[in-house]
Short mmCIF file of C-alpha atoms in Angstrom, two decimals:
data_model
loop_
_atom_site.label_atom_id
_atom_site.label_comp_id
_atom_site.label_asym_id
_atom_site.label_seq_id
_atom_site.Cartn_x
_atom_site.Cartn_y
_atom_site.Cartn_z
CA UNK Y 235 146.55 240.92 89.99
CA UNK Y 236 147.76 243.01 87.04
CA UNK Y 237 149.51 245.36 89.45
CA UNK Y 238 151.51 242.45 90.91
CA UNK Y 239 152.67 241.41 87.43
CA UNK Y 240 153.62 244.99 86.65
CA UNK Y 241 155.66 245.31 89.86
CA UNK Y 242 157.40 241.98 89.22
CA UNK Y 243 158.26 242.99 85.63
CA UNK Y 244 159.68 246.32 86.77
CA UNK Y 245 161.82 244.60 89.41
CA UNK Y 246 163.08 241.92 87.00
CA UNK Y 247 164.01 244.38 84.25
CA UNK Y 248 165.54 246.73 86.82
CA UNK Y 249 167.72 243.89 88.16
CA UNK Y 250 168.76 242.95 84.63
CA UNK Y 251 169.67 246.58 83.93
CA UNK Y 252 171.84 246.73 87.05
CA UNK Y 253 173.46 243.36 86.27
CA UNK Y 254 174.44 244.53 82.77
CA UNK Y 255 175.77 247.89 83.86
CA UNK Y 256 178.59 249.90 82.43
CA UNK Y 257 181.45 251.38 84.37
CA UNK Y 258 183.16 254.47 83.03
CA UNK Y 259 186.19 256.31 84.20
CA UNK Y 260 189.59 257.81 83.54
CA UNK Y 261 193.10 256.36 83.79
CA UNK Y 262 195.87 258.83 84.61
CA UNK Y 263 199.45 258.71 85.80
CA UNK Y 264 200.59 259.93 89.22
CA UNK Y 265 200.88 263.49 87.87
CA UNK Y 266 197.32 263.56 86.47
CA UNK Y 267 198.27 263.09 82.82
CA UNK Y 268 195.72 260.89 80.95
CA UNK Y 269 197.17 257.59 79.72
CA UNK Y 270 196.15 257.02 76.10
CA UNK Y 271 195.75 253.33 75.22
CA UNK Y 272 195.82 251.91 78.76
CA UNK Y 273 194.29 248.44 78.99
CA UNK Y 274 191.25 247.91 81.25
CA UNK Y 275 190.10 244.28 81.56
CA UNK Y 276 187.42 242.69 83.74
CA UNK Y 277 189.35 240.15 85.85
CA UNK Y 278 188.78 236.51 84.92
CA UNK Y 279 187.10 237.32 81.60
CA UNK Y 280 188.01 238.45 78.13
CA UNK Y 281 185.90 241.61 78.50
CA UNK Y 282 188.15 244.60 78.09
CA UNK Y 283 188.76 247.96 76.50
CA UNK Y 284 191.44 250.61 76.06
CA UNK Y 285 191.38 254.24 77.04
CA UNK Y 286 190.79 256.98 74.47
CA UNK Y 287 192.81 260.17 73.86
CA UNK Y 288 191.53 261.67 77.12
CA UNK Y 289 192.31 258.55 79.16
CA UNK Y 290 188.60 257.71 79.41
CA UNK Y 291 187.08 254.23 79.17
CA UNK Y 292 183.70 252.45 79.32
CA UNK Y 293 183.49 248.75 80.18
CA UNK Y 294 180.65 246.29 80.79
CA UNK Y 295 180.95 245.50 84.50
CA UNK Y 296 178.93 245.72 87.71
CA UNK Y 297 179.63 246.83 91.24
CA UNK Y 298 181.84 244.28 93.00
CA UNK Y 299 183.74 243.21 89.88
CA UNK Y 300 187.51 243.59 89.73
CA UNK Y 301 189.28 245.45 86.92
CA UNK Y 302 192.88 244.89 85.85
CA UNK Y 303 194.43 248.13 84.57
CA UNK Y 304 197.83 248.19 82.85
CA UNK Y 305 199.98 250.43 80.68
CA UNK Y 306 203.54 250.08 79.40
CA UNK Y 307 206.02 251.56 81.86
CA UNK Y 308 203.57 251.52 84.79
CA UNK Y 309 202.80 249.03 87.55
CA UNK Y 310 199.65 247.01 86.74
CA UNK Y 311 196.79 247.67 89.16
CA UNK Y 312 193.79 245.63 90.26
CA UNK Y 313 190.84 247.75 91.43
CA UNK Y 314 187.48 246.85 92.95
CA UNK Y 315 184.50 248.42 91.18
CA UNK Y 316 182.75 250.38 93.94
CA UNK Y 317 181.20 253.11 91.81
CA UNK Y 318 179.85 253.53 88.29
CA UNK Y 319 182.51 256.21 87.68
CA UNK Y 320 186.10 255.21 88.44
CA UNK Y 321 189.18 257.43 88.47
CA UNK Y 322 192.25 255.19 88.38
CA UNK Y 323 195.83 256.35 88.89
CA UNK Y 324 198.76 254.19 87.76
CA UNK Y 325 202.18 254.55 89.32
CA UNK Y 326 205.31 254.57 87.17
CA UNK Y 327 207.63 251.80 88.16
CA UNK Y 328 208.65 249.34 85.49
CA UNK Y 329 212.23 249.82 84.39
CA UNK Y 330 214.47 247.91 82.05
CA UNK Y 331 217.18 246.11 83.94
CA UNK Y 332 219.44 245.54 80.95
CA UNK Y 333 219.62 246.52 77.29
CA UNK Y 334 221.67 244.46 74.86
CA UNK Y 335 222.56 245.95 71.49
CA UNK Y 336 223.97 243.73 68.80
CA UNK Y 337 225.72 245.38 65.88
CA UNK Y 338 226.77 243.72 62.67
CA UNK Y 339 228.60 246.50 60.86
CA UNK Y 340 232.27 247.21 60.94
CA UNK Y 341 232.77 250.96 61.50
CA UNK Y 342 235.47 250.96 58.81
CA UNK Y 343 232.96 249.69 56.23
CA UNK Y 344 230.17 252.21 56.73
CA UNK Y 345 229.86 255.75 55.44
CA UNK Y 346 228.09 257.30 58.43
CA UNK Y 347 227.82 260.80 57.00
CA UNK Y 348 225.24 259.59 54.49
CA UNK Y 349 221.48 259.78 55.09
CA UNK Y 350 221.11 256.31 53.58
CA UNK Y 351 223.05 253.18 54.54
CA UNK Y 352 226.20 252.86 52.45
CA UNK Y 353 228.69 249.99 52.69
CA UNK Y 354 232.26 250.79 51.68
CA UNK Y 355 233.75 247.63 50.18
CA UNK Y 356 237.42 247.33 49.34
CA UNK Y 357 238.10 246.12 45.77
CA UNK Y 358 240.92 243.88 47.06
CA UNK Y 359 238.37 242.13 49.26
CA UNK Y 360 236.16 241.51 46.21
CA UNK Y 361 239.09 239.99 44.31
CA UNK Y 362 239.85 237.57 47.14
CA UNK Y 363 236.31 236.17 47.28
CA UNK Y 364 236.70 232.63 46.02
CA UNK Y 365 233.80 230.38 45.08
CA UNK Y 366 231.23 233.05 44.23
CA UNK Y 367 230.41 233.03 40.54
CA UNK Y 368 228.47 236.18 39.81
CA UNK Y 369 228.32 239.75 41.10
CA UNK Y 370 225.11 239.04 43.00
CA UNK Y 371 226.75 236.28 45.05
CA UNK Y 372 229.91 238.32 45.65
CA UNK Y 373 227.96 241.30 46.99
CA UNK Y 374 225.84 239.05 49.17
CA UNK Y 375 229.00 237.45 50.61
CA UNK Y 376 230.79 240.75 51.27
CA UNK Y 377 227.72 242.68 52.52
CA UNK Y 378 225.27 240.17 54.06
CA UNK Y 379 222.55 242.84 54.31
CA UNK Y 380 222.57 243.21 50.51
CA UNK Y 381 219.53 241.68 48.82
CA UNK Y 382 218.71 241.60 45.14
CA UNK Y 383 216.57 239.95 42.51
CA UNK Y 384 218.24 238.53 39.43
CA UNK Y 385 216.16 238.59 36.26
CA UNK Y 386 217.37 236.86 33.13
CA UNK Y 387 216.61 238.86 30.00
CA UNK Y 388 215.84 237.23 26.64
CA UNK Y 389 219.35 237.82 25.26
CA UNK Y 390 220.91 235.79 28.12
CA UNK Y 391 222.14 238.70 30.25
CA UNK Y 392 221.17 239.18 33.86
CA UNK Y 393 219.54 242.28 35.27
CA UNK Y 394 220.04 242.86 39.01
CA UNK Y 395 217.48 244.95 40.91
#
């Protein structure tokens, strides 16, 4: 009788071990280069991981599960887990159809030879600015990217950072 219990326990724990298996593998591109940071997710769950610096991953899954593998710039791929070690190859294919660049600087106002952003503001333009009361408001009106903090000092003067 004890032998039957022992056999049953071995079978039950063996089945549990298989059910909670881990799948490991590598994700590469079509030229064999490992993809660092590729996403590997068990389909229909929140169980997932990312690949390491060698493109390798380990995920809790069993044979028959489906994995969703994706990486920026590559077509996402759904693979069936048919082995405990998976080698997955992603194909490059996502391309940007359009790029829109919005600029807000007038080329006549910017000193492009400088390593830091410099706005060139005409003094006549400053004189024509109407309702602004202080230098802080004038600079903010003429160069909208200008930001500052005004601190009032004890003697009534303002300090602009």
